[in-house]
Amino acid sequence: MSLLKKKENYIPRRVIHSPEEETQEEDLSYLETEETEYEPDMEPEYEEEETAGHRAVAKTADPAARRRMIFNAVEILLVAFLVAYVAWIFLKDTTRDVDMADITTAITQQCDLGDLVEGDANTLKRYFSLDGSEYEGYLVYTADSVMNVDELLIVKVSDSSQMDDLSEVVNERLEEQLQNFDGYGTNQTELLQNAIIVERGDYFFYGVSENVEQWEDVFLSCIK
Amino acid sequence: MVFSSLYFLFLFLPVVMVVYFLVPKALKNPVLLVASIFFYAWGEPIYVVLMVFSALFNYVLGMDIGQSEGKEKKAKFILTLVVNLFILGFFKYYGFCVESINSILHVSISYRELSLPIGISFYTFQTLSYIIDVYWGKVQVQKNFIKFAVYITMFPQLIAGPIVKYSEIEAQMDDRKVTPLNFGKGMDRFVRGLAKKVLLANNLGLLYTTIQALDGRSVLTVWLGIFAYTLQIYFDFSGYSDMAIGLGKMFGFTFNENFNYPYVSTTITEFWRRWHISLSSWFRDYIYIPLGGNRVGKWKHIRNILVVWMLTGLWHGASWNFVFWGVYYGVLLLIEKYFLASKLEKLPKGVQRVYAMILVMIGWVFFSNTDFGEGLRYLANLFGIGATSLIDKAGLYYLKSNVILVVIGWFCAAPGLNSWFEGLTRRRPYATVAINGALYLLCIAYLVYSSYNPFLYFRF
């Protein structure tokens, strides 16, 4: 039995009390929208006569059920998208565990470091007020001239909680340098304004140079 | 992109304005949406997806909740709350939670700090206000996605508020007019906000940052520092709110006020009626009142206040100092409510103001120091504990070199100067145009030559 025929069977059961409603009863268009037509006491007959397949079609044809189904499907898709997006955000910056010696080799071989001089623990202390022994490894290059603002710092932290302090210290250094050259060192200020700071996994990168983007690329290719 | 940047002032805003006023009415919302997405994507290309998702998800769920009944409606409402709070919690509090577990349980769960999507706290609270109001039947469901997305992403208030409830702006999504008078008022408000931010907040911020970094500090120095920060955070945030309200006016929107001269308050209760009004009213409407507000027994009322203020603190940042800062205010409000209010009323107004101001400044000590220990040290210095001396040369130097800035700041934070300016606008509008023009040029000059342009409320 078709859904329409089934619904027609219900019409006499909807006892109409007013002339206006009687008019509505004759208008069969309401059949397409009224989910309430299916009263509970009608269900046994319905279930006996309809196969599961027919019932699925019938439910889909019911606008309210269809609306629910569409909303549910869209909501499931949206939640699935959110889960995938969060997973992607979470995993996209995952880094490999690379020894600092390998990063140093890659940087020195593949990057144009100009006149920069490799620094040691004292350099780290002097320029960034950092204690090198607290970190798993580091690489620091600074300029030998006070008018040259180029510098490179890569640190592998022992504990992710060190990142905040590192970031703070480097930003202070950058701020200090900007103040030093503010007003007269146009080129230096521009380089400092284009400084790159990257935090990835356990690695921290800070560079100031015309070639800083190349340095960053080499650094990222090492840890990815 | 921030309002106080040259890109925004000379490229983005003029282009958007021209396009917005050239297109027919039907295209104004789409233009605003595209502009807002571009504005956000400028600094957050990855997280623009999250913002658009948030708009789409809440739009769909809003429609679903609006058409559902009974248990299904409740289930969809809970789903929406869970997803919104998950987004906020994951991106803002994930690192904080793991760090707290590590330090409390002495374990070492490794985690990676995620960068915070700008404005996530603001737009999540806006979506929540819409969803809750739809569930309560207070507002009609917005069936037009463009209009809904404009409400969530609108660039004037996207990244630093004010938090606009959907009910406040519902009618304006369909019908808003830009009159020359309102446009002018919007420009006036924007320039004043820009001046607060660029000329006052940035310079006061420099003073506080310098003092904060000093190793040995006298009592004078630390009081000067925290007073500078007190003014900085007000001009920073209220300046941004002024710019948002002004920009809104220029596009035909009317946003509610977010600040009302908080530093003239005589009590902490009054301070929170005047500070970040949109956030306080959000917590009042959606947390405090549903918990029972003050129409419950004494202990439940105390619980309600403490819950709301702990959440207020946590909203400001994923760090224990913010939780402490929130609870600090909760406790102060309870003390005022149950013990002090009647006694304070008997004191002269000036004394009441000093009382409120000192407590607010102590609050800012914990707000500005994410390291709790450093906050406590700074607080101890304020009362002479651990300070080098009462007054020292450094303190006098900083005072002398910044006294004009601090005095100007204090006058600008009080209502008198603003009342005078509004009176002048009525009497001699051309004079205020000239003043605004001069302020604008000064801001531009400052932005061109200065590299220091932080924004405190970005991290929220």
PDB file of N, CA, C and O in Angstrom, chain A residues 67-68 71-72 74-75 78-79 81-82 85-86 88-94 160-161 164 168 172 175 178-179 182-183 189 193 200-201, chain B residues 46-50 53 56-57 60-61 63-64 67-68 72 76 79 83 86-87 90-91 94 99 111-114 206 449-452:
ATOM      1  N   ARG A  67      13.666  16.371   7.309  1.00  0.00           N
ATOM      2  CA  ARG A  67      14.373  17.521   7.868  1.00  0.00           C
ATOM      3  C   ARG A  67      15.338  17.071   8.966  1.00  0.00           C
ATOM      4  O   ARG A  67      16.493  17.458   8.998  1.00  0.00           O
ATOM      5  N   ARG A  68      14.811  16.190   9.826  1.00  0.00           N
ATOM      6  CA  ARG A  68      15.662  15.692  10.915  1.00  0.00           C
ATOM      7  C   ARG A  68      16.870  14.955  10.359  1.00  0.00           C
ATOM      8  O   ARG A  68      17.983  15.117  10.824  1.00  0.00           O
ATOM      9  N   PHE A  71      19.347  17.418   8.852  1.00  0.00           N
ATOM     10  CA  PHE A  71      20.070  18.136   9.912  1.00  0.00           C
ATOM     11  C   PHE A  71      21.080  17.217  10.588  1.00  0.00           C
ATOM     12  O   PHE A  71      22.228  17.603  10.813  1.00  0.00           O
ATOM     13  N   ASN A  72      20.642  16.010  10.896  1.00  0.00           N
ATOM     14  CA  ASN A  72      21.559  15.065  11.563  1.00  0.00           C
ATOM     15  C   ASN A  72      22.775  14.792  10.695  1.00  0.00           C
ATOM     16  O   ASN A  72      23.909  14.778  11.178  1.00  0.00           O
ATOM     17  N   VAL A  74      24.042  16.664   8.271  1.00  0.00           N
ATOM     18  CA  VAL A  74      24.902  17.861   8.187  1.00  0.00           C
ATOM     19  C   VAL A  74      25.689  18.033   9.487  1.00  0.00           C
ATOM     20  O   VAL A  74      26.886  18.328   9.469  1.00  0.00           O
ATOM     21  N   GLU A  75      25.017  17.808  10.596  1.00  0.00           N
ATOM     22  CA  GLU A  75      25.700  17.979  11.888  1.00  0.00           C
ATOM     23  C   GLU A  75      26.816  16.947  12.073  1.00  0.00           C
ATOM     24  O   GLU A  75      27.889  17.272  12.571  1.00  0.00           O
ATOM     25  N   LEU A  78      29.653  18.093   9.992  1.00  0.00           N
ATOM     26  CA  LEU A  78      30.346  19.240  10.600  1.00  0.00           C
ATOM     27  C   LEU A  78      31.234  18.788  11.762  1.00  0.00           C
ATOM     28  O   LEU A  78      32.376  19.229  11.878  1.00  0.00           O
ATOM     29  N   VAL A  79      30.699  17.907  12.603  1.00  0.00           N
ATOM     30  CA  VAL A  79      31.493  17.435  13.741  1.00  0.00           C
ATOM     31  C   VAL A  79      32.704  16.639  13.232  1.00  0.00           C
ATOM     32  O   VAL A  79      33.815  16.793  13.745  1.00  0.00           O
ATOM     33  N   PHE A  81      34.187  17.067  10.405  1.00  0.00           N
ATOM     34  CA  PHE A  81      35.136  18.059   9.873  1.00  0.00           C
ATOM     35  C   PHE A  81      35.937  18.682  11.013  1.00  0.00           C
ATOM     36  O   PHE A  81      37.157  18.844  10.916  1.00  0.00           O
ATOM     37  N   LEU A  82      35.249  19.009  12.102  1.00  0.00           N
ATOM     38  CA  LEU A  82      35.935  19.641  13.235  1.00  0.00           C
ATOM     39  C   LEU A  82      37.009  18.706  13.799  1.00  0.00           C
ATOM     40  O   LEU A  82      38.138  19.142  14.066  1.00  0.00           O
ATOM     41  N   TYR A  85      39.888  18.636  11.414  1.00  0.00           N
ATOM     42  CA  TYR A  85      40.601  19.919  11.434  1.00  0.00           C
ATOM     43  C   TYR A  85      41.482  20.035  12.685  1.00  0.00           C
ATOM     44  O   TYR A  85      42.645  20.422  12.614  1.00  0.00           O
ATOM     45  N   VAL A  86      40.894  19.674  13.819  1.00  0.00           N
ATOM     46  CA  VAL A  86      41.648  19.749  15.080  1.00  0.00           C
ATOM     47  C   VAL A  86      42.851  18.804  15.016  1.00  0.00           C
ATOM     48  O   VAL A  86      43.962  19.166  15.417  1.00  0.00           O
ATOM     49  N   TRP A  88      44.396  17.813  12.370  1.00  0.00           N
ATOM     50  CA  TRP A  88      45.379  18.387  11.436  1.00  0.00           C
ATOM     51  C   TRP A  88      46.176  19.507  12.099  1.00  0.00           C
ATOM     52  O   TRP A  88      47.401  19.560  12.007  1.00  0.00           O
ATOM     53  N   ILE A  89      45.480  20.394  12.792  1.00  0.00           N
ATOM     54  CA  ILE A  89      46.154  21.506  13.494  1.00  0.00           C
ATOM     55  C   ILE A  89      47.146  20.938  14.511  1.00  0.00           C
ATOM     56  O   ILE A  89      48.258  21.418  14.666  1.00  0.00           O
ATOM     57  N   PHE A  90      46.693  19.890  15.177  1.00  0.00           N
ATOM     58  CA  PHE A  90      47.495  19.322  16.247  1.00  0.00           C
ATOM     59  C   PHE A  90      48.750  18.636  15.702  1.00  0.00           C
ATOM     60  O   PHE A  90      49.813  18.707  16.303  1.00  0.00           O
ATOM     61  N   LEU A  91      48.571  17.981  14.555  1.00  0.00           N
ATOM     62  CA  LEU A  91      49.679  17.175  14.043  1.00  0.00           C
ATOM     63  C   LEU A  91      50.576  17.895  13.042  1.00  0.00           C
ATOM     64  O   LEU A  91      51.690  17.462  12.786  1.00  0.00           O
ATOM     65  N   LYS A  92      50.072  18.990  12.481  1.00  0.00           N
ATOM     66  CA  LYS A  92      50.813  19.598  11.363  1.00  0.00           C
ATOM     67  C   LYS A  92      52.199  20.118  11.762  1.00  0.00           C
ATOM     68  O   LYS A  92      53.103  20.138  10.950  1.00  0.00           O
ATOM     69  N   ASP A  93      52.331  20.522  13.015  1.00  0.00           N
ATOM     70  CA  ASP A  93      53.622  21.055  13.445  1.00  0.00           C
ATOM     71  C   ASP A  93      54.474  20.028  14.180  1.00  0.00           C
ATOM     72  O   ASP A  93      55.449  20.365  14.822  1.00  0.00           O
ATOM     73  N   THR A  94      54.050  18.779  14.089  1.00  0.00           N
ATOM     74  CA  THR A  94      54.827  17.746  14.764  1.00  0.00           C
ATOM     75  C   THR A  94      56.220  17.663  14.136  1.00  0.00           C
ATOM     76  O   THR A  94      56.358  17.697  12.916  1.00  0.00           O
ATOM     77  N   SER A 160      59.230  21.427  27.296  1.00  0.00           N
ATOM     78  CA  SER A 160      58.438  22.409  26.526  1.00  0.00           C
ATOM     79  C   SER A 160      58.105  23.661  27.336  1.00  0.00           C
ATOM     80  O   SER A 160      57.800  24.710  26.775  1.00  0.00           O
ATOM     81  N   SER A 161      58.163  23.559  28.676  1.00  0.00           N
ATOM     82  CA  SER A 161      57.847  24.740  29.479  1.00  0.00           C
ATOM     83  C   SER A 161      58.913  25.825  29.309  1.00  0.00           C
ATOM     84  O   SER A 161      58.698  26.981  29.670  1.00  0.00           O
ATOM     85  N   ASP A 164      58.248  29.292  26.665  1.00  0.00           N
ATOM     86  CA  ASP A 164      57.694  30.613  27.001  1.00  0.00           C
ATOM     87  C   ASP A 164      58.806  31.587  27.376  1.00  0.00           C
ATOM     88  O   ASP A 164      58.850  32.724  26.903  1.00  0.00           O
ATOM     89  N   GLU A 168      60.067  34.892  25.409  1.00  0.00           N
ATOM     90  CA  GLU A 168      60.067  36.189  26.082  1.00  0.00           C
ATOM     91  C   GLU A 168      61.434  36.866  25.958  1.00  0.00           C
ATOM     92  O   GLU A 168      61.538  38.040  25.612  1.00  0.00           O
ATOM     93  N   GLU A 172      62.375  40.258  23.937  1.00  0.00           N
ATOM     94  CA  GLU A 172      63.000  41.392  24.633  1.00  0.00           C
ATOM     95  C   GLU A 172      64.250  41.844  23.878  1.00  0.00           C
ATOM     96  O   GLU A 172      64.483  43.042  23.708  1.00  0.00           O
ATOM     97  N   GLU A 175      63.193  43.650  20.819  1.00  0.00           N
ATOM     98  CA  GLU A 175      62.660  44.967  21.191  1.00  0.00           C
ATOM     99  C   GLU A 175      63.795  45.936  21.502  1.00  0.00           C
ATOM    100  O   GLU A 175      63.796  47.090  21.072  1.00  0.00           O
ATOM    101  N   LEU A 178      65.482  46.960  18.375  1.00  0.00           N
ATOM    102  CA  LEU A 178      64.649  47.932  17.639  1.00  0.00           C
ATOM    103  C   LEU A 178      64.782  49.323  18.243  1.00  0.00           C
ATOM    104  O   LEU A 178      64.862  50.318  17.529  1.00  0.00           O
ATOM    105  N   GLN A 179      64.818  49.363  19.552  1.00  0.00           N
ATOM    106  CA  GLN A 179      64.976  50.666  20.218  1.00  0.00           C
ATOM    107  C   GLN A 179      66.353  51.259  19.936  1.00  0.00           C
ATOM    108  O   GLN A 179      66.484  52.467  19.744  1.00  0.00           O
ATOM    109  N   ASP A 182      66.155  52.569  16.379  1.00  0.00           N
ATOM    110  CA  ASP A 182      64.976  53.361  16.043  1.00  0.00           C
ATOM    111  C   ASP A 182      65.379  54.801  15.730  1.00  0.00           C
ATOM    112  O   ASP A 182      66.072  55.437  16.506  1.00  0.00           O
ATOM    113  N   GLY A 183      64.990  55.281  14.594  1.00  0.00           N
ATOM    114  CA  GLY A 183      65.234  56.677  14.266  1.00  0.00           C
ATOM    115  C   GLY A 183      66.417  56.932  13.364  1.00  0.00           C
ATOM    116  O   GLY A 183      66.455  57.926  12.654  1.00  0.00           O
ATOM    117  N   THR A 189      66.575  48.593  11.177  1.00  0.00           N
ATOM    118  CA  THR A 189      65.197  48.522  11.698  1.00  0.00           C
ATOM    119  C   THR A 189      64.338  47.636  10.810  1.00  0.00           C
ATOM    120  O   THR A 189      63.542  46.822  11.295  1.00  0.00           O
ATOM    121  N   GLN A 193      62.475  44.327  11.951  1.00  0.00           N
ATOM    122  CA  GLN A 193      61.018  44.200  11.836  1.00  0.00           C
ATOM    123  C   GLN A 193      60.628  42.937  11.069  1.00  0.00           C
ATOM    124  O   GLN A 193      59.524  42.429  11.226  1.00  0.00           O
ATOM    125  N   ARG A 200      58.536  25.255  16.990  1.00  0.00           N
ATOM    126  CA  ARG A 200      58.018  23.976  16.479  1.00  0.00           C
ATOM    127  C   ARG A 200      58.466  22.852  17.394  1.00  0.00           C
ATOM    128  O   ARG A 200      59.673  22.641  17.556  1.00  0.00           O
ATOM    129  N   GLY A 201      57.515  22.172  17.965  1.00  0.00           N
ATOM    130  CA  GLY A 201      57.853  21.064  18.855  1.00  0.00           C
ATOM    131  C   GLY A 201      58.821  21.524  19.932  1.00  0.00           C
ATOM    132  O   GLY A 201      58.543  22.478  20.659  1.00  0.00           O
TER     133      GLY A 201
ATOM    134  N   ILE B  46      45.261  30.223   9.026  1.00  0.00           N
ATOM    135  CA  ILE B  46      44.847  28.850   9.371  1.00  0.00           C
ATOM    136  C   ILE B  46      43.539  28.872  10.149  1.00  0.00           C
ATOM    137  O   ILE B  46      42.632  28.087   9.893  1.00  0.00           O
ATOM    138  N   TYR B  47      43.444  29.810  11.070  1.00  0.00           N
ATOM    139  CA  TYR B  47      42.294  29.796  11.968  1.00  0.00           C
ATOM    140  C   TYR B  47      41.050  30.445  11.372  1.00  0.00           C
ATOM    141  O   TYR B  47      39.996  30.436  12.001  1.00  0.00           O
ATOM    142  N   VAL B  48      41.181  31.009  10.178  1.00  0.00           N
ATOM    143  CA  VAL B  48      39.982  31.564   9.549  1.00  0.00           C
ATOM    144  C   VAL B  48      38.998  30.420   9.268  1.00  0.00           C
ATOM    145  O   VAL B  48      37.776  30.599   9.333  1.00  0.00           O
ATOM    146  N   VAL B  49      39.542  29.224   9.012  1.00  0.00           N
ATOM    147  CA  VAL B  49      38.694  28.040   8.779  1.00  0.00           C
ATOM    148  C   VAL B  49      37.872  27.745  10.039  1.00  0.00           C
ATOM    149  O   VAL B  49      36.683  27.441   9.966  1.00  0.00           O
ATOM    150  N   LEU B  50      38.527  27.863  11.177  1.00  0.00           N
ATOM    151  CA  LEU B  50      37.845  27.589  12.444  1.00  0.00           C
ATOM    152  C   LEU B  50      36.707  28.584  12.674  1.00  0.00           C
ATOM    153  O   LEU B  50      35.613  28.216  13.112  1.00  0.00           O
ATOM    154  N   PHE B  53      33.938  27.823  10.288  1.00  0.00           N
ATOM    155  CA  PHE B  53      33.281  26.605  10.765  1.00  0.00           C
ATOM    156  C   PHE B  53      32.336  26.944  11.916  1.00  0.00           C
ATOM    157  O   PHE B  53      31.196  26.481  11.961  1.00  0.00           O
ATOM    158  N   LEU B  56      29.237  28.464  10.636  1.00  0.00           N
ATOM    159  CA  LEU B  56      28.392  27.498   9.925  1.00  0.00           C
ATOM    160  C   LEU B  56      27.740  26.519  10.906  1.00  0.00           C
ATOM    161  O   LEU B  56      26.534  26.249  10.816  1.00  0.00           O
ATOM    162  N   PHE B  57      28.526  26.021  11.832  1.00  0.00           N
ATOM    163  CA  PHE B  57      28.013  25.041  12.795  1.00  0.00           C
ATOM    164  C   PHE B  57      26.871  25.656  13.623  1.00  0.00           C
ATOM    165  O   PHE B  57      25.805  25.050  13.787  1.00  0.00           O
ATOM    166  N   VAL B  60      23.679  26.204  11.532  1.00  0.00           N
ATOM    167  CA  VAL B  60      22.916  24.966  11.306  1.00  0.00           C
ATOM    168  C   VAL B  60      22.224  24.530  12.595  1.00  0.00           C
ATOM    169  O   VAL B  60      21.026  24.237  12.618  1.00  0.00           O
ATOM    170  N   LEU B  61      22.990  24.511  13.685  1.00  0.00           N
ATOM    171  CA  LEU B  61      22.415  24.064  14.950  1.00  0.00           C
ATOM    172  C   LEU B  61      21.347  25.032  15.461  1.00  0.00           C
ATOM    173  O   LEU B  61      20.359  24.615  16.059  1.00  0.00           O
ATOM    174  N   MET B  63      19.282  26.684  13.584  1.00  0.00           N
ATOM    175  CA  MET B  63      18.063  26.355  12.822  1.00  0.00           C
ATOM    176  C   MET B  63      17.435  25.076  13.361  1.00  0.00           C
ATOM    177  O   MET B  63      16.215  24.980  13.507  1.00  0.00           O
ATOM    178  N   ASP B  64      18.296  24.101  13.641  1.00  0.00           N
ATOM    179  CA  ASP B  64      17.801  22.817  14.125  1.00  0.00           C
ATOM    180  C   ASP B  64      17.107  22.988  15.483  1.00  0.00           C
ATOM    181  O   ASP B  64      15.998  22.489  15.698  1.00  0.00           O
ATOM    182  N   GLN B  67      13.748  24.542  15.261  1.00  0.00           N
ATOM    183  CA  GLN B  67      12.659  23.739  14.690  1.00  0.00           C
ATOM    184  C   GLN B  67      12.372  22.478  15.500  1.00  0.00           C
ATOM    185  O   GLN B  67      11.439  21.751  15.193  1.00  0.00           O
ATOM    186  N   SER B  68      13.217  22.202  16.485  1.00  0.00           N
ATOM    187  CA  SER B  68      13.023  20.969  17.259  1.00  0.00           C
ATOM    188  C   SER B  68      12.182  21.239  18.504  1.00  0.00           C
ATOM    189  O   SER B  68      11.980  22.388  18.903  1.00  0.00           O
ATOM    190  N   GLU B  72      14.636  16.331  21.891  1.00  0.00           N
ATOM    191  CA  GLU B  72      15.509  16.510  20.730  1.00  0.00           C
ATOM    192  C   GLU B  72      16.121  17.914  20.747  1.00  0.00           C
ATOM    193  O   GLU B  72      17.324  18.095  20.515  1.00  0.00           O
ATOM    194  N   LYS B  76      20.113  18.757  21.059  1.00  0.00           N
ATOM    195  CA  LYS B  76      20.837  19.571  20.076  1.00  0.00           C
ATOM    196  C   LYS B  76      21.487  20.784  20.755  1.00  0.00           C
ATOM    197  O   LYS B  76      22.594  21.192  20.413  1.00  0.00           O
ATOM    198  N   LEU B  79      24.528  19.546  22.517  1.00  0.00           N
ATOM    199  CA  LEU B  79      25.572  19.272  21.519  1.00  0.00           C
ATOM    200  C   LEU B  79      26.277  20.581  21.108  1.00  0.00           C
ATOM    201  O   LEU B  79      27.503  20.648  21.036  1.00  0.00           O
ATOM    202  N   VAL B  83      30.217  21.407  21.689  1.00  0.00           N
ATOM    203  CA  VAL B  83      31.151  21.661  20.581  1.00  0.00           C
ATOM    204  C   VAL B  83      31.787  23.048  20.726  1.00  0.00           C
ATOM    205  O   VAL B  83      33.007  23.203  20.580  1.00  0.00           O
ATOM    206  N   PHE B  86      34.171  22.939  23.522  1.00  0.00           N
ATOM    207  CA  PHE B  86      35.331  22.113  23.147  1.00  0.00           C
ATOM    208  C   PHE B  86      36.314  22.954  22.317  1.00  0.00           C
ATOM    209  O   PHE B  86      37.523  22.934  22.552  1.00  0.00           O
ATOM    210  N   ILE B  87      35.772  23.690  21.352  1.00  0.00           N
ATOM    211  CA  ILE B  87      36.646  24.518  20.495  1.00  0.00           C
ATOM    212  C   ILE B  87      37.422  25.517  21.358  1.00  0.00           C
ATOM    213  O   ILE B  87      38.643  25.628  21.274  1.00  0.00           O
ATOM    214  N   PHE B  90      39.824  23.570  23.759  1.00  0.00           N
ATOM    215  CA  PHE B  90      40.973  22.936  23.116  1.00  0.00           C
ATOM    216  C   PHE B  90      42.013  23.974  22.702  1.00  0.00           C
ATOM    217  O   PHE B  90      43.197  23.831  22.975  1.00  0.00           O
ATOM    218  N   PHE B  91      41.560  25.010  22.028  1.00  0.00           N
ATOM    219  CA  PHE B  91      42.528  25.976  21.498  1.00  0.00           C
ATOM    220  C   PHE B  91      43.063  26.933  22.565  1.00  0.00           C
ATOM    221  O   PHE B  91      44.124  27.481  22.413  1.00  0.00           O
ATOM    222  N   TYR B  94      44.039  23.888  26.429  1.00  0.00           N
ATOM    223  CA  TYR B  94      44.657  22.564  26.363  1.00  0.00           C
ATOM    224  C   TYR B  94      46.028  22.547  27.064  1.00  0.00           C
ATOM    225  O   TYR B  94      46.288  21.734  27.954  1.00  0.00           O
ATOM    226  N   GLU B  99      49.656  21.306  31.566  1.00  0.00           N
ATOM    227  CA  GLU B  99      50.679  21.881  32.443  1.00  0.00           C
ATOM    228  C   GLU B  99      50.253  21.776  33.907  1.00  0.00           C
ATOM    229  O   GLU B  99      51.055  21.423  34.773  1.00  0.00           O
ATOM    230  N   TYR B 111      53.309  17.940  25.756  1.00  0.00           N
ATOM    231  CA  TYR B 111      52.259  18.606  24.987  1.00  0.00           C
ATOM    232  C   TYR B 111      52.887  19.686  24.128  1.00  0.00           C
ATOM    233  O   TYR B 111      54.019  20.098  24.351  1.00  0.00           O
ATOM    234  N   ARG B 112      52.130  20.100  23.164  1.00  0.00           N
ATOM    235  CA  ARG B 112      52.615  21.163  22.299  1.00  0.00           C
ATOM    236  C   ARG B 112      51.643  22.329  22.404  1.00  0.00           C
ATOM    237  O   ARG B 112      50.443  22.178  22.208  1.00  0.00           O
ATOM    238  N   GLU B 113      52.180  23.455  22.759  1.00  0.00           N
ATOM    239  CA  GLU B 113      51.337  24.639  22.918  1.00  0.00           C
ATOM    240  C   GLU B 113      50.809  25.062  21.549  1.00  0.00           C
ATOM    241  O   GLU B 113      51.564  25.184  20.599  1.00  0.00           O
ATOM    242  N   LEU B 114      49.504  25.239  21.484  1.00  0.00           N
ATOM    243  CA  LEU B 114      48.924  25.697  20.209  1.00  0.00           C
ATOM    244  C   LEU B 114      48.818  27.208  20.257  1.00  0.00           C
ATOM    245  O   LEU B 114      48.572  27.779  21.316  1.00  0.00           O
ATOM    246  N   LEU B 206      55.204  51.175  27.618  1.00  0.00           N
ATOM    247  CA  LEU B 206      56.677  51.200  27.616  1.00  0.00           C
ATOM    248  C   LEU B 206      57.217  51.464  29.011  1.00  0.00           C
ATOM    249  O   LEU B 206      58.183  50.843  29.448  1.00  0.00           O
ATOM    250  N   TYR B 449      56.807  56.044  13.064  1.00  0.00           N
ATOM    251  CA  TYR B 449      58.134  56.085  13.678  1.00  0.00           C
ATOM    252  C   TYR B 449      58.341  55.122  14.838  1.00  0.00           C
ATOM    253  O   TYR B 449      59.453  54.899  15.264  1.00  0.00           O
ATOM    254  N   SER B 450      57.257  54.551  15.341  1.00  0.00           N
ATOM    255  CA  SER B 450      57.436  53.682  16.495  1.00  0.00           C
ATOM    256  C   SER B 450      57.249  52.217  16.124  1.00  0.00           C
ATOM    257  O   SER B 450      56.442  51.884  15.272  1.00  0.00           O
ATOM    258  N   SER B 451      58.025  51.376  16.777  1.00  0.00           N
ATOM    259  CA  SER B 451      57.894  49.943  16.514  1.00  0.00           C
ATOM    260  C   SER B 451      57.093  49.264  17.617  1.00  0.00           C
ATOM    261  O   SER B 451      56.747  48.104  17.519  1.00  0.00           O
ATOM    262  N   TYR B 452      56.801  50.000  18.687  1.00  0.00           N
ATOM    263  CA  TYR B 452      56.135  49.396  19.842  1.00  0.00           C
ATOM    264  C   TYR B 452      54.632  49.611  19.757  1.00  0.00           C
ATOM    265  O   TYR B 452      54.136  50.716  19.953  1.00  0.00           O
TER     266      TYR B 452
END
